[in-house]
Coordinates of C-alpha atoms in Angstrom, one line a residue:
M1 CA 192.7 57.8 87.6
W2 CA 191.5 57.1 84.0
L3 CA 188.2 55.3 83.7
S4 CA 187.5 52.6 81.1
Q5 CA 184.6 54.7 79.9
V6 CA 182.6 57.8 80.6
P7 CA 180.0 56.9 83.3
E8 CA 176.4 56.5 82.1
I9 CA 175.1 60.0 83.0
G10 CA 173.4 61.1 79.8
K11 CA 173.1 64.8 79.3
I12 CA 172.3 65.9 82.8
N13 CA 175.7 67.3 83.6
K14 CA 174.9 70.5 81.6
G15 CA 177.6 73.1 81.4
N16 CA 180.2 70.8 83.0
I17 CA 182.7 68.3 81.4
Y18 CA 183.6 66.5 84.7
M19 CA 182.3 66.4 88.3
S20 CA 181.6 69.9 89.5
T21 CA 179.9 71.7 92.4
T22 CA 176.9 72.2 90.1
S23 CA 176.7 68.5 89.0
P24 CA 173.7 66.5 90.2
P25 CA 174.3 63.9 92.9
S26 CA 173.6 61.1 90.4
V27 CA 176.6 62.3 88.3
I28 CA 178.9 62.1 91.3
R29 CA 177.6 58.7 92.2
A30 CA 178.0 57.4 88.7
Y31 CA 181.6 58.5 88.5
H32 CA 182.4 56.9 91.9
E33 CA 180.8 53.6 90.9
Q34 CA 182.7 53.6 87.6
F35 CA 186.0 54.2 89.5
Q36 CA 185.2 51.3 91.9
T37 CA 184.5 48.9 89.1
D38 CA 187.6 49.9 87.1
F39 CA 190.0 50.0 90.0
Q40 CA 188.9 46.6 91.3
T41 CA 189.5 45.2 87.8
F42 CA 192.9 46.9 87.6
L43 CA 193.9 45.4 91.0
R44 CA 192.8 41.9 90.0
C45 CA 194.7 42.0 86.7
R46 CA 197.9 43.3 88.4
A47 CA 197.6 40.6 91.1
E48 CA 197.7 37.9 88.3
E49 CA 201.0 39.3 87.1
L50 CA 202.8 39.5 90.4
V51 CA 204.4 36.7 92.4
N52 CA 203.5 36.4 96.1
G53 CA 205.4 39.1 97.9
G54 CA 205.9 41.2 94.8
R55 CA 205.4 44.9 95.1
M56 CA 203.5 47.5 93.1
V57 CA 203.8 51.3 93.5
L58 CA 201.2 53.6 92.0
T59 CA 201.2 57.3 91.8
I60 CA 197.9 58.7 90.5
L61 CA 196.2 62.1 90.5
G62 CA 193.9 62.4 93.5
R63 CA 192.8 64.8 96.2
R64 CA 193.2 65.4 99.9
S65 CA 189.6 66.3 100.5
D66 CA 186.8 63.8 100.9
D67 CA 184.7 65.9 98.5
P68 CA 185.0 64.5 94.9
C69 CA 184.1 68.0 93.6
S70 CA 186.9 69.7 95.5
K71 CA 188.6 72.4 93.6
E72 CA 192.0 70.7 94.0
C73 CA 190.9 67.9 91.7
T74 CA 188.4 69.6 89.4
Y75 CA 189.9 73.0 88.7
V76 CA 191.8 72.1 85.5
W77 CA 188.6 70.7 84.0
D78 CA 186.4 73.6 85.2
L79 CA 188.7 76.0 83.4
L80 CA 188.5 74.0 80.2
A81 CA 184.7 74.0 80.5
L82 CA 184.8 77.8 80.7
A83 CA 186.5 77.9 77.3
L84 CA 184.1 75.4 75.8
N85 CA 181.0 77.2 77.2
D86 CA 182.2 80.5 75.8
M87 CA 182.5 78.9 72.4
V88 CA 179.0 77.4 72.7
Y89 CA 177.7 80.9 73.5
E90 CA 179.4 82.3 70.4
G91 CA 178.0 79.5 68.2
L92 CA 181.4 77.9 67.5
I93 CA 180.5 74.7 69.3
D94 CA 177.1 72.9 69.2
E95 CA 175.4 73.0 72.6
A96 CA 174.3 69.4 72.2
K97 CA 177.9 68.3 71.6
M98 CA 178.9 70.2 74.8
D99 CA 176.2 68.6 76.9
S100 CA 177.3 65.1 75.9
F101 CA 181.0 65.6 76.6
N102 CA 182.4 64.4 79.9
I103 CA 186.0 63.5 80.9
P104 CA 186.5 59.7 81.8
Q105 CA 188.6 60.3 84.9
Y106 CA 188.2 59.9 88.7
T107 CA 190.7 61.4 91.2
P108 CA 190.3 59.5 94.4
C109 CA 191.3 60.5 97.9
A110 CA 193.7 58.3 99.9
K111 CA 190.8 56.9 101.9
E112 CA 189.1 55.6 98.8
V113 CA 192.3 54.1 97.4
S114 CA 192.8 52.3 100.8
Y115 CA 189.3 51.0 100.9
E116 CA 189.3 49.6 97.4
V117 CA 192.7 47.9 97.9
E118 CA 191.4 46.2 101.1
K119 CA 188.1 45.3 99.5
E120 CA 189.7 43.6 96.5
G121 CA 192.0 41.7 98.9
S122 CA 195.0 40.8 96.7
F123 CA 197.4 43.4 98.2
E124 CA 198.5 44.7 101.5
I125 CA 199.3 48.4 101.7
D126 CA 202.8 49.2 102.9
C127 CA 202.7 53.0 102.5
L128 CA 200.1 55.5 101.4
E129 CA 201.0 59.2 100.9
V130 CA 199.5 62.3 99.5
S131 CA 201.7 65.0 97.9
E132 CA 201.3 68.3 96.1
V133 CA 202.8 69.4 92.8
N134 CA 202.5 73.0 91.5
W135 CA 201.0 73.5 88.0
D136 CA 204.4 74.8 87.1
A137 CA 207.7 74.1 89.0
S138 CA 208.5 77.8 89.1
T139 CA 205.1 79.0 90.4
D140 CA 206.5 80.0 93.9
N141 CA 209.5 81.8 92.5
D142 CA 208.7 85.5 93.1
S143 CA 211.8 86.7 91.2
L144 CA 210.4 85.6 87.8
D145 CA 210.1 88.4 85.3
S146 CA 206.8 88.9 83.5
F147 CA 207.9 86.9 80.4
A148 CA 208.8 83.9 82.6
K149 CA 205.5 84.1 84.5
D150 CA 203.6 84.3 81.2
S151 CA 205.4 81.1 80.0
E152 CA 204.2 79.2 83.1
G153 CA 200.6 79.3 81.8
I154 CA 201.8 78.4 78.3
N155 CA 203.6 75.3 79.7
M156 CA 200.6 74.2 81.7
G157 CA 198.4 74.7 78.6
K158 CA 200.7 72.5 76.6
C159 CA 200.6 69.9 79.3
M160 CA 196.8 69.8 79.4
R161 CA 196.7 69.8 75.6
A162 CA 198.7 66.6 75.6
V163 CA 196.2 65.1 78.0
A164 CA 192.9 66.4 76.6
E165 CA 193.4 66.9 72.9
P166 CA 192.6 63.3 71.8
L167 CA 189.4 63.4 73.8
L168 CA 188.3 66.8 72.4
L169 CA 189.3 65.8 68.9
S170 CA 187.3 62.7 68.8
H171 CA 184.2 64.5 70.1
F172 CA 184.2 68.0 68.7
G173 CA 186.3 67.5 65.5
E174 CA 189.6 69.1 64.4
S175 CA 188.2 72.4 63.3
V176 CA 187.8 73.9 66.8
I177 CA 190.9 72.4 68.5
E178 CA 193.3 75.4 68.0
E179 CA 190.7 77.9 69.2
V180 CA 189.8 75.7 72.3
F181 CA 193.4 75.5 73.5
S182 CA 194.2 79.1 72.7
R183 CA 191.3 80.2 75.0
Y184 CA 192.1 77.5 77.6
T185 CA 195.7 78.5 77.8
N186 CA 194.8 82.2 78.3
I187 CA 192.4 81.3 81.1
I188 CA 195.1 79.2 82.8
K189 CA 197.6 82.1 82.5
K190 CA 195.2 84.5 84.1
R191 CA 194.4 82.1 87.0
M192 CA 198.0 81.2 87.6
S193 CA 198.9 84.9 87.8
K194 CA 196.4 85.4 90.6
E195 CA 196.5 82.3 92.7
K196 CA 198.5 79.3 93.7
T197 CA 197.5 76.3 91.6
S198 CA 198.6 72.7 92.2
L199 CA 197.8 69.1 91.5
I200 CA 197.4 66.4 94.2
N201 CA 199.1 63.0 93.9
V202 CA 198.2 59.9 95.8
T203 CA 201.0 57.3 96.0
V204 CA 200.5 53.8 97.3
S205 CA 203.0 51.0 97.8
M206 CA 201.5 47.6 98.2
T207 CA 202.7 44.0 98.4
R208 CA 201.0 41.0 96.7
R209 CA 199.5 38.8 99.4
G210 CA 200.1 35.0 99.4
L211 CA 197.6 32.6 98.1
G212 CA 197.1 31.2 101.6
F213 CA 195.7 34.4 102.7
M214 CA 193.4 34.6 99.7
L215 CA 192.0 31.1 100.3
A216 CA 191.6 31.5 104.0

């Protein structure tokens, strides 16, 4: 789901750091086109490494919905944007810096994955599935005490820090990192205490087609 670069969208995605319901259509289009380019390149490179009949299995973050701005795939970044925007409002982060920061990721639905695999042509899909993973494995356990429930948000905050810190560090600098993730973790904790939160995975198993098919 990682892109080779942030799509060329300039500073028109104001207040957001990823695709969102308030993003202009041109931003959504730019993200989708970058995904298409990168995934096609990925498939071609993997095809060169596999013998005919070789199998590749991918599990990537995705979505069930056809809507690329669906909450199921944008929520974690929307919450991080909340923390960053609060810091902009308080003068802790430069607004221009915020406006130029976007996450280089695209979470496709199963239909998009299938379409790109067929379009590229090197692989035949054997199995394509969508699954759901809670933000914390114990989210559905109603018997958890308050301390354990509180730790759920902390664990998810640590997980997202491992993912996002290098991106934030290179763009905003080291001085704001601790404050960003302190606020972000608190936001996550509050949301997890009030609603069910999950990530969507798209898993695809595919087989390398023979050269005869490719040349036909």
